[in-house]
Amino acid sequence: MSGPSEVVASFDDPADNLAFDEALLRAAPEAPVLWIWRNTDCVVVGRGQKIEREVKADVCAGDGVPVLRRASGGGTVFHDPGNLNITLVLPGPSDRPLAALGELMTATVAELGLPSRLGDRGLFVGDAKLCGFAVFRTRTGLLAHSTLLVSTAAERVGRYLTSAPADPRPLDSHRSRVASLAEHGLRKGVADVTAAVRVAAAAQLGELATRKPSDEELEWHRSLQHTRYHYPEWHAEGAQRVRPREW
């Protein structure tokens, strides 16, 4: 892979999608990689967050909504098919790991016809958060990913996530009012929004070659499923079984 690429992959299990998200970075690509993906209903907490401070676990359990953990930091998010996830993997070190992702999502929202502003770990339209950001580094590169609320209702997000605790701690989510593109009056389908992401990414990174996952990415995917994402203690506490290969 000599130039920027968009990898096309999809898994039925949200935990498998989170494993592949991390696998894209662990495979140490030599050029930027874009992945656009969706999950079925789930709540995803940041790497070091405490579920009891972030999630209405009883409501999630009653509704059959799994609570999962990703490898990056950042705040807790709700995923459903009305939420688009955008992953950008960049090789090498970076002093501004969220700058490229912020540029990409700002350009995407502009392509859709909405003005926006970059704020603390996310993109806002007016005073409502539209996109949340998080980042994860290794020695070989960084992964920055974003949620983009296409049609997910704010009420669904509030049903599963707690309010800000009275005793704030450094790893707690920064709670903001959220609103989807649909709630801003922009009733675009997921296909249209995906196309806007691709236009913005091509303008930023250069022409993207569409491809299937590489053997290295799939190998890392299998390894991470075993050591993290198919392991209940990982999602509950951030604990894993063994370290796969040399990190």
PDB file of C-alpha atoms in Angstrom:
ATOM      1  CA  MET A   1       0.000   0.000   0.000  1.00  0.00           C
ATOM      2  CA  SER A   2       1.980   2.979  -1.227  1.00  0.00           C
ATOM      3  CA  GLY A   3      -0.708   5.662  -1.006  1.00  0.00           C
ATOM      4  CA  PRO A   4      -3.748   6.558   1.115  1.00  0.00           C
ATOM      5  CA  SER A   5      -6.484   3.952   1.124  1.00  0.00           C
ATOM      6  CA  GLU A   6     -10.010   3.326   2.320  1.00  0.00           C
ATOM      7  CA  VAL A   7     -10.441  -0.131   3.767  1.00  0.00           C
ATOM      8  CA  VAL A   8     -13.863  -1.729   3.360  1.00  0.00           C
ATOM      9  CA  ALA A   9     -14.818  -4.109   6.164  1.00  0.00           C
ATOM     10  CA  SER A  10     -17.844  -4.816   8.321  1.00  0.00           C
ATOM     11  CA  PHE A  11     -18.555  -7.180  11.199  1.00  0.00           C
ATOM     12  CA  ASP A  12     -21.873  -8.097  12.774  1.00  0.00           C
ATOM     13  CA  ASP A  13     -20.597  -7.950  16.359  1.00  0.00           C
ATOM     14  CA  PRO A  14     -19.760  -4.441  17.678  1.00  0.00           C
ATOM     15  CA  ALA A  15     -16.863  -5.936  19.663  1.00  0.00           C
ATOM     16  CA  ASP A  16     -15.388  -7.264  16.421  1.00  0.00           C
ATOM     17  CA  ASN A  17     -15.669  -3.805  14.859  1.00  0.00           C
ATOM     18  CA  LEU A  18     -13.792  -2.320  17.827  1.00  0.00           C
ATOM     19  CA  ALA A  19     -11.125  -5.009  17.456  1.00  0.00           C
ATOM     20  CA  PHE A  20     -10.687  -4.205  13.766  1.00  0.00           C
ATOM     21  CA  ASP A  21     -10.539  -0.487  14.551  1.00  0.00           C
ATOM     22  CA  GLU A  22      -7.494  -1.110  16.740  1.00  0.00           C
ATOM     23  CA  ALA A  23      -6.057  -3.672  14.297  1.00  0.00           C
ATOM     24  CA  LEU A  24      -5.767  -0.975  11.613  1.00  0.00           C
ATOM     25  CA  LEU A  25      -3.295   0.881  13.819  1.00  0.00           C
ATOM     26  CA  ARG A  26      -1.438  -2.188  15.097  1.00  0.00           C
ATOM     27  CA  ALA A  27      -0.737  -3.247  11.505  1.00  0.00           C
ATOM     28  CA  ALA A  28       1.459  -0.118  11.192  1.00  0.00           C
ATOM     29  CA  PRO A  29       0.404   1.148   7.743  1.00  0.00           C
ATOM     30  CA  GLU A  30       2.916   3.161   5.739  1.00  0.00           C
ATOM     31  CA  ALA A  31       0.266   5.556   4.377  1.00  0.00           C
ATOM     32  CA  PRO A  32      -3.000   6.992   5.767  1.00  0.00           C
ATOM     33  CA  VAL A  33      -5.942   4.605   6.122  1.00  0.00           C
ATOM     34  CA  LEU A  34      -9.615   5.566   6.306  1.00  0.00           C
ATOM     35  CA  TRP A  35     -12.353   3.260   7.598  1.00  0.00           C
ATOM     36  CA  ILE A  36     -16.045   4.241   7.696  1.00  0.00           C
ATOM     37  CA  TRP A  37     -18.213   1.906   9.749  1.00  0.00           C
ATOM     38  CA  ARG A  38     -21.338   1.457  11.875  1.00  0.00           C
ATOM     39  CA  ASN A  39     -22.372  -0.582  14.900  1.00  0.00           C
ATOM     40  CA  THR A  40     -25.633  -1.996  16.115  1.00  0.00           C
ATOM     41  CA  ASP A  41     -26.869  -0.547  19.426  1.00  0.00           C
ATOM     42  CA  CYS A  42     -24.137  -0.424  22.081  1.00  0.00           C
ATOM     43  CA  VAL A  43     -22.407   1.913  24.523  1.00  0.00           C
ATOM     44  CA  VAL A  44     -18.636   2.325  24.138  1.00  0.00           C
ATOM     45  CA  VAL A  45     -16.520   3.680  26.994  1.00  0.00           C
ATOM     46  CA  GLY A  46     -13.011   5.096  26.724  1.00  0.00           C
ATOM     47  CA  ARG A  47      -9.922   3.062  27.622  1.00  0.00           C
ATOM     48  CA  GLY A  48      -9.558   4.133  31.264  1.00  0.00           C
ATOM     49  CA  GLN A  49     -13.128   5.068  32.143  1.00  0.00           C
ATOM     50  CA  LYS A  50     -15.231   3.596  34.940  1.00  0.00           C
ATOM     51  CA  ILE A  51     -18.499   2.139  33.672  1.00  0.00           C
ATOM     52  CA  GLU A  52     -20.361   3.005  36.862  1.00  0.00           C
ATOM     53  CA  ARG A  53     -19.555   6.706  36.362  1.00  0.00           C
ATOM     54  CA  GLU A  54     -20.497   6.780  32.696  1.00  0.00           C
ATOM     55  CA  VAL A  55     -23.308   4.361  31.952  1.00  0.00           C
ATOM     56  CA  LYS A  56     -26.804   3.549  33.201  1.00  0.00           C
ATOM     57  CA  ALA A  57     -25.887  -0.115  33.321  1.00  0.00           C
ATOM     58  CA  ASP A  58     -29.303  -1.266  34.512  1.00  0.00           C
ATOM     59  CA  VAL A  59     -31.048   0.445  31.604  1.00  0.00           C
ATOM     60  CA  CYS A  60     -28.537  -1.011  29.140  1.00  0.00           C
ATOM     61  CA  ALA A  61     -29.036  -4.487  30.566  1.00  0.00           C
ATOM     62  CA  GLY A  62     -32.815  -4.149  30.451  1.00  0.00           C
ATOM     63  CA  ASP A  63     -32.719  -3.029  26.819  1.00  0.00           C
ATOM     64  CA  GLY A  64     -30.114  -5.585  25.782  1.00  0.00           C
ATOM     65  CA  VAL A  65     -27.560  -2.894  24.894  1.00  0.00           C
ATOM     66  CA  PRO A  66     -23.978  -4.141  25.482  1.00  0.00           C
ATOM     67  CA  VAL A  67     -21.424  -1.913  27.196  1.00  0.00           C
ATOM     68  CA  LEU A  68     -18.039  -2.218  25.471  1.00  0.00           C
ATOM     69  CA  ARG A  69     -14.580  -0.683  25.781  1.00  0.00           C
ATOM     70  CA  ARG A  70     -12.281   0.682  23.072  1.00  0.00           C
ATOM     71  CA  ALA A  71      -8.508   1.158  23.134  1.00  0.00           C
ATOM     72  CA  SER A  72      -8.521   4.956  22.779  1.00  0.00           C
ATOM     73  CA  GLY A  73      -9.173   7.568  25.426  1.00  0.00           C
ATOM     74  CA  GLY A  74     -11.920  10.140  25.198  1.00  0.00           C
ATOM     75  CA  GLY A  75     -15.492   9.978  26.419  1.00  0.00           C
ATOM     76  CA  THR A  76     -18.311   7.471  26.399  1.00  0.00           C
ATOM     77  CA  VAL A  77     -20.471   7.312  23.263  1.00  0.00           C
ATOM     78  CA  PHE A  78     -23.650   5.590  22.155  1.00  0.00           C
ATOM     79  CA  HIS A  79     -23.554   3.722  18.844  1.00  0.00           C
ATOM     80  CA  ASP A  80     -26.493   2.669  16.722  1.00  0.00           C
ATOM     81  CA  PRO A  81     -27.052   2.385  12.946  1.00  0.00           C
ATOM     82  CA  GLY A  82     -27.886   6.104  12.822  1.00  0.00           C
ATOM     83  CA  ASN A  83     -24.368   6.954  13.975  1.00  0.00           C
ATOM     84  CA  LEU A  84     -21.451   6.845  11.528  1.00  0.00           C
ATOM     85  CA  ASN A  85     -17.956   6.054  12.810  1.00  0.00           C
ATOM     86  CA  ILE A  86     -14.920   7.411  10.982  1.00  0.00           C
ATOM     87  CA  THR A  87     -11.443   6.044  11.706  1.00  0.00           C
ATOM     88  CA  LEU A  88      -8.291   7.738  10.402  1.00  0.00           C
ATOM     89  CA  VAL A  89      -4.935   6.005  10.881  1.00  0.00           C
ATOM     90  CA  LEU A  90      -1.777   8.019  10.196  1.00  0.00           C
ATOM     91  CA  PRO A  91       1.790   6.659  10.170  1.00  0.00           C
ATOM     92  CA  GLY A  92       4.600   8.232  12.150  1.00  0.00           C
ATOM     93  CA  PRO A  93       4.612  10.648  15.102  1.00  0.00           C
ATOM     94  CA  SER A  94       2.355  13.694  15.363  1.00  0.00           C
ATOM     95  CA  ASP A  95       2.367  16.639  17.751  1.00  0.00           C
ATOM     96  CA  ARG A  96      -1.278  17.393  16.919  1.00  0.00           C
ATOM     97  CA  PRO A  97      -3.007  14.017  16.737  1.00  0.00           C
ATOM     98  CA  LEU A  98      -6.543  15.380  16.500  1.00  0.00           C
ATOM     99  CA  ALA A  99      -5.779  18.100  13.944  1.00  0.00           C
ATOM    100  CA  ALA A 100      -6.161  15.872  10.872  1.00  0.00           C
ATOM    101  CA  LEU A 101      -9.391  14.345  12.174  1.00  0.00           C
ATOM    102  CA  GLY A 102     -10.786  17.761  13.073  1.00  0.00           C
ATOM    103  CA  GLU A 103      -9.971  18.995   9.568  1.00  0.00           C
ATOM    104  CA  LEU A 104     -11.631  15.940   8.024  1.00  0.00           C
ATOM    105  CA  MET A 105     -14.849  16.212  10.022  1.00  0.00           C
ATOM    106  CA  THR A 106     -15.078  19.990   9.590  1.00  0.00           C
ATOM    107  CA  ALA A 107     -14.765  19.555   5.826  1.00  0.00           C
ATOM    108  CA  THR A 108     -17.324  16.730   5.864  1.00  0.00           C
ATOM    109  CA  VAL A 109     -19.934  18.823   7.661  1.00  0.00           C
ATOM    110  CA  ALA A 110     -19.210  21.762   5.337  1.00  0.00           C
ATOM    111  CA  GLU A 111     -19.701  19.420   2.356  1.00  0.00           C
ATOM    112  CA  LEU A 112     -23.132  18.630   3.821  1.00  0.00           C
ATOM    113  CA  GLY A 113     -23.951  22.334   4.031  1.00  0.00           C
ATOM    114  CA  LEU A 114     -23.698  23.032   7.778  1.00  0.00           C
ATOM    115  CA  PRO A 115     -21.397  25.518   9.530  1.00  0.00           C
ATOM    116  CA  SER A 116     -19.504  24.049  12.454  1.00  0.00           C
ATOM    117  CA  ARG A 117     -16.812  24.824  15.012  1.00  0.00           C
ATOM    118  CA  LEU A 118     -14.140  22.711  16.642  1.00  0.00           C
ATOM    119  CA  GLY A 119     -14.461  22.435  20.402  1.00  0.00           C
ATOM    120  CA  ASP A 120     -13.089  20.294  23.201  1.00  0.00           C
ATOM    121  CA  ARG A 121     -12.741  16.793  21.711  1.00  0.00           C
ATOM    122  CA  GLY A 122     -15.438  17.294  19.150  1.00  0.00           C
ATOM    123  CA  LEU A 123     -17.261  19.236  16.484  1.00  0.00           C
ATOM    124  CA  PHE A 124     -20.246  21.432  17.279  1.00  0.00           C
ATOM    125  CA  VAL A 125     -23.089  22.912  15.264  1.00  0.00           C
ATOM    126  CA  GLY A 126     -24.361  25.812  17.334  1.00  0.00           C
ATOM    127  CA  ASP A 127     -24.133  24.696  20.963  1.00  0.00           C
ATOM    128  CA  ALA A 128     -24.838  21.023  20.212  1.00  0.00           C
ATOM    129  CA  LYS A 129     -22.179  18.381  19.732  1.00  0.00           C
ATOM    130  CA  LEU A 130     -22.358  16.539  16.418  1.00  0.00           C
ATOM    131  CA  CYS A 131     -19.057  14.601  16.463  1.00  0.00           C
ATOM    132  CA  GLY A 132     -16.956  13.228  19.288  1.00  0.00           C
ATOM    133  CA  PHE A 133     -13.202  12.617  18.886  1.00  0.00           C
ATOM    134  CA  ALA A 134     -10.704  10.235  20.488  1.00  0.00           C
ATOM    135  CA  VAL A 135      -7.117   9.236  19.756  1.00  0.00           C
ATOM    136  CA  PHE A 136      -4.758   6.315  20.398  1.00  0.00           C
ATOM    137  CA  ARG A 137      -0.994   6.216  19.707  1.00  0.00           C
ATOM    138  CA  THR A 138       1.609   3.507  19.226  1.00  0.00           C
ATOM    139  CA  ARG A 139       5.323   3.785  18.400  1.00  0.00           C
ATOM    140  CA  THR A 140       4.529   3.546  14.687  1.00  0.00           C
ATOM    141  CA  GLY A 141       1.545   5.859  14.283  1.00  0.00           C
ATOM    142  CA  LEU A 142      -1.740   7.106  15.613  1.00  0.00           C
ATOM    143  CA  LEU A 143      -5.416   6.381  15.277  1.00  0.00           C
ATOM    144  CA  ALA A 144      -7.979   9.144  15.550  1.00  0.00           C
ATOM    145  CA  HIS A 145     -11.653   8.333  15.289  1.00  0.00           C
ATOM    146  CA  SER A 146     -14.913  10.216  15.337  1.00  0.00           C
ATOM    147  CA  THR A 147     -18.585   9.576  15.770  1.00  0.00           C
ATOM    148  CA  LEU A 148     -20.972  11.471  13.478  1.00  0.00           C
ATOM    149  CA  LEU A 149     -24.626  11.568  14.512  1.00  0.00           C
ATOM    150  CA  VAL A 150     -26.600  11.177  11.292  1.00  0.00           C
ATOM    151  CA  SER A 151     -30.079  10.348  12.587  1.00  0.00           C
ATOM    152  CA  THR A 152     -29.570   9.090  16.161  1.00  0.00           C
ATOM    153  CA  ALA A 153     -31.995  10.924  18.453  1.00  0.00           C
ATOM    154  CA  ALA A 154     -30.498  12.772  21.419  1.00  0.00           C
ATOM    155  CA  GLU A 155     -33.041  11.052  23.663  1.00  0.00           C
ATOM    156  CA  ARG A 156     -31.491   7.671  22.853  1.00  0.00           C
ATOM    157  CA  VAL A 157     -28.060   8.913  23.900  1.00  0.00           C
ATOM    158  CA  GLY A 158     -29.448  10.298  27.166  1.00  0.00           C
ATOM    159  CA  ARG A 159     -31.259   7.061  27.923  1.00  0.00           C
ATOM    160  CA  TYR A 160     -28.021   5.115  28.363  1.00  0.00           C
ATOM    161  CA  LEU A 161     -25.406   7.654  29.497  1.00  0.00           C
ATOM    162  CA  THR A 162     -25.290   9.156  32.975  1.00  0.00           C
ATOM    163  CA  SER A 163     -25.323  12.854  33.749  1.00  0.00           C
ATOM    164  CA  ALA A 164     -22.042  14.486  34.764  1.00  0.00           C
ATOM    165  CA  PRO A 165     -21.042  13.232  38.260  1.00  0.00           C
ATOM    166  CA  ALA A 166     -21.063  15.726  41.121  1.00  0.00           C
ATOM    167  CA  ASP A 167     -17.399  14.873  41.857  1.00  0.00           C
ATOM    168  CA  PRO A 168     -15.673  15.250  38.459  1.00  0.00           C
ATOM    169  CA  ARG A 169     -12.541  13.213  37.787  1.00  0.00           C
ATOM    170  CA  PRO A 170      -9.959  13.550  34.995  1.00  0.00           C
ATOM    171  CA  LEU A 171     -11.168  10.553  32.960  1.00  0.00           C
ATOM    172  CA  ASP A 172     -14.877  11.385  33.158  1.00  0.00           C
ATOM    173  CA  SER A 173     -16.645  12.263  29.923  1.00  0.00           C
ATOM    174  CA  HIS A 174     -17.193  15.942  29.174  1.00  0.00           C
ATOM    175  CA  ARG A 175     -20.973  16.016  28.865  1.00  0.00           C
ATOM    176  CA  SER A 176     -22.426  18.210  26.106  1.00  0.00           C
ATOM    177  CA  ARG A 177     -25.843  18.545  24.561  1.00  0.00           C
ATOM    178  CA  VAL A 178     -25.911  16.497  21.361  1.00  0.00           C
ATOM    179  CA  ALA A 179     -27.939  16.802  18.173  1.00  0.00           C
ATOM    180  CA  SER A 180     -27.816  14.778  14.968  1.00  0.00           C
ATOM    181  CA  LEU A 181     -27.767  16.033  11.397  1.00  0.00           C
ATOM    182  CA  ALA A 182     -31.465  15.149  11.233  1.00  0.00           C
ATOM    183  CA  GLU A 183     -32.175  17.240  14.332  1.00  0.00           C
ATOM    184  CA  HIS A 184     -30.420  20.142  12.606  1.00  0.00           C
ATOM    185  CA  GLY A 185     -32.861  19.727   9.707  1.00  0.00           C
ATOM    186  CA  LEU A 186     -30.409  17.915   7.427  1.00  0.00           C
ATOM    187  CA  ARG A 187     -32.176  14.656   6.595  1.00  0.00           C
ATOM    188  CA  LYS A 188     -29.433  12.899   4.677  1.00  0.00           C
ATOM    189  CA  GLY A 189     -29.118   9.146   4.529  1.00  0.00           C
ATOM    190  CA  VAL A 190     -26.029   7.272   5.685  1.00  0.00           C
ATOM    191  CA  ALA A 191     -24.952   6.731   2.056  1.00  0.00           C
ATOM    192  CA  ASP A 192     -24.978  10.493   1.361  1.00  0.00           C
ATOM    193  CA  VAL A 193     -23.045  11.263   4.532  1.00  0.00           C
ATOM    194  CA  THR A 194     -20.525   8.521   3.764  1.00  0.00           C
ATOM    195  CA  ALA A 195     -20.001  10.042   0.333  1.00  0.00           C
ATOM    196  CA  ALA A 196     -19.326  13.428   1.950  1.00  0.00           C
ATOM    197  CA  VAL A 197     -16.680  11.863   4.226  1.00  0.00           C
ATOM    198  CA  ARG A 198     -14.984  10.330   1.185  1.00  0.00           C
ATOM    199  CA  VAL A 199     -14.962  13.637  -0.702  1.00  0.00           C
ATOM    200  CA  ALA A 200     -13.436  15.426   2.296  1.00  0.00           C
ATOM    201  CA  ALA A 201     -10.865  12.668   2.868  1.00  0.00           C
ATOM    202  CA  ALA A 202      -9.761  12.646  -0.785  1.00  0.00           C
ATOM    203  CA  ALA A 203      -9.302  16.425  -0.705  1.00  0.00           C
ATOM    204  CA  GLN A 204      -7.211  16.160   2.466  1.00  0.00           C
ATOM    205  CA  LEU A 205      -5.195  12.989   1.863  1.00  0.00           C
ATOM    206  CA  GLY A 206      -5.215  12.514  -1.908  1.00  0.00           C
ATOM    207  CA  GLU A 207      -7.063   9.964  -4.007  1.00  0.00           C
ATOM    208  CA  LEU A 208      -8.046   6.963  -1.886  1.00  0.00           C
ATOM    209  CA  ALA A 209      -7.606   3.429  -3.190  1.00  0.00           C
ATOM    210  CA  THR A 210     -10.474   1.230  -1.985  1.00  0.00           C
ATOM    211  CA  ARG A 211      -9.303  -2.144  -0.714  1.00  0.00           C
ATOM    212  CA  LYS A 212     -10.138  -5.144   1.434  1.00  0.00           C
ATOM    213  CA  PRO A 213      -8.370  -5.725   4.776  1.00  0.00           C
ATOM    214  CA  SER A 214      -4.767  -6.842   4.448  1.00  0.00           C
ATOM    215  CA  ASP A 215      -3.482 -10.138   5.840  1.00  0.00           C
ATOM    216  CA  GLU A 216      -1.607  -8.201   8.541  1.00  0.00           C
ATOM    217  CA  GLU A 217      -4.771  -6.345   9.584  1.00  0.00           C
ATOM    218  CA  LEU A 218      -6.752  -9.584   9.734  1.00  0.00           C
ATOM    219  CA  GLU A 219      -4.015 -11.259  11.781  1.00  0.00           C
ATOM    220  CA  TRP A 220      -4.077  -8.424  14.291  1.00  0.00           C
ATOM    221  CA  HIS A 221      -7.870  -8.557  14.291  1.00  0.00           C
ATOM    222  CA  ARG A 222      -7.844 -12.209  15.337  1.00  0.00           C
ATOM    223  CA  SER A 223      -5.194 -11.576  17.976  1.00  0.00           C
ATOM    224  CA  LEU A 224      -7.076  -8.624  19.484  1.00  0.00           C
ATOM    225  CA  GLN A 225     -10.351 -10.525  19.514  1.00  0.00           C
ATOM    226  CA  HIS A 226      -8.641 -13.163  21.661  1.00  0.00           C
ATOM    227  CA  THR A 227      -6.725 -10.864  23.999  1.00  0.00           C
ATOM    228  CA  ARG A 228      -9.188  -8.001  24.396  1.00  0.00           C
ATOM    229  CA  TYR A 229     -12.506  -7.790  22.655  1.00  0.00           C
ATOM    230  CA  HIS A 230     -13.899 -11.315  23.210  1.00  0.00           C
ATOM    231  CA  TYR A 231     -12.797 -11.116  26.840  1.00  0.00           C
ATOM    232  CA  PRO A 232     -15.523  -9.787  29.234  1.00  0.00           C
ATOM    233  CA  GLU A 233     -12.934  -8.431  31.696  1.00  0.00           C
ATOM    234  CA  TRP A 234     -11.573  -6.144  28.991  1.00  0.00           C
ATOM    235  CA  HIS A 235     -14.952  -4.460  28.535  1.00  0.00           C
ATOM    236  CA  ALA A 236     -15.678  -4.362  32.258  1.00  0.00           C
ATOM    237  CA  GLU A 237     -12.292  -3.238  33.576  1.00  0.00           C
ATOM    238  CA  GLY A 238      -9.813  -2.765  30.710  1.00  0.00           C
ATOM    239  CA  ALA A 239      -7.951  -5.981  31.604  1.00  0.00           C
ATOM    240  CA  GLN A 240      -6.666  -8.298  28.875  1.00  0.00           C
ATOM    241  CA  ARG A 241      -5.428 -11.892  28.799  1.00  0.00           C
ATOM    242  CA  VAL A 242      -1.938 -11.652  27.295  1.00  0.00           C
ATOM    243  CA  ARG A 243      -0.029  -9.179  25.201  1.00  0.00           C
ATOM    244  CA  PRO A 244      -0.150 -10.225  21.540  1.00  0.00           C
ATOM    245  CA  ARG A 245       3.335 -10.093  20.024  1.00  0.00           C
ATOM    246  CA  GLU A 246       5.512  -7.055  20.692  1.00  0.00           C
ATOM    247  CA  TRP A 247       3.649  -3.778  21.191  1.00  0.00           C
TER     248      TRP A 247
END
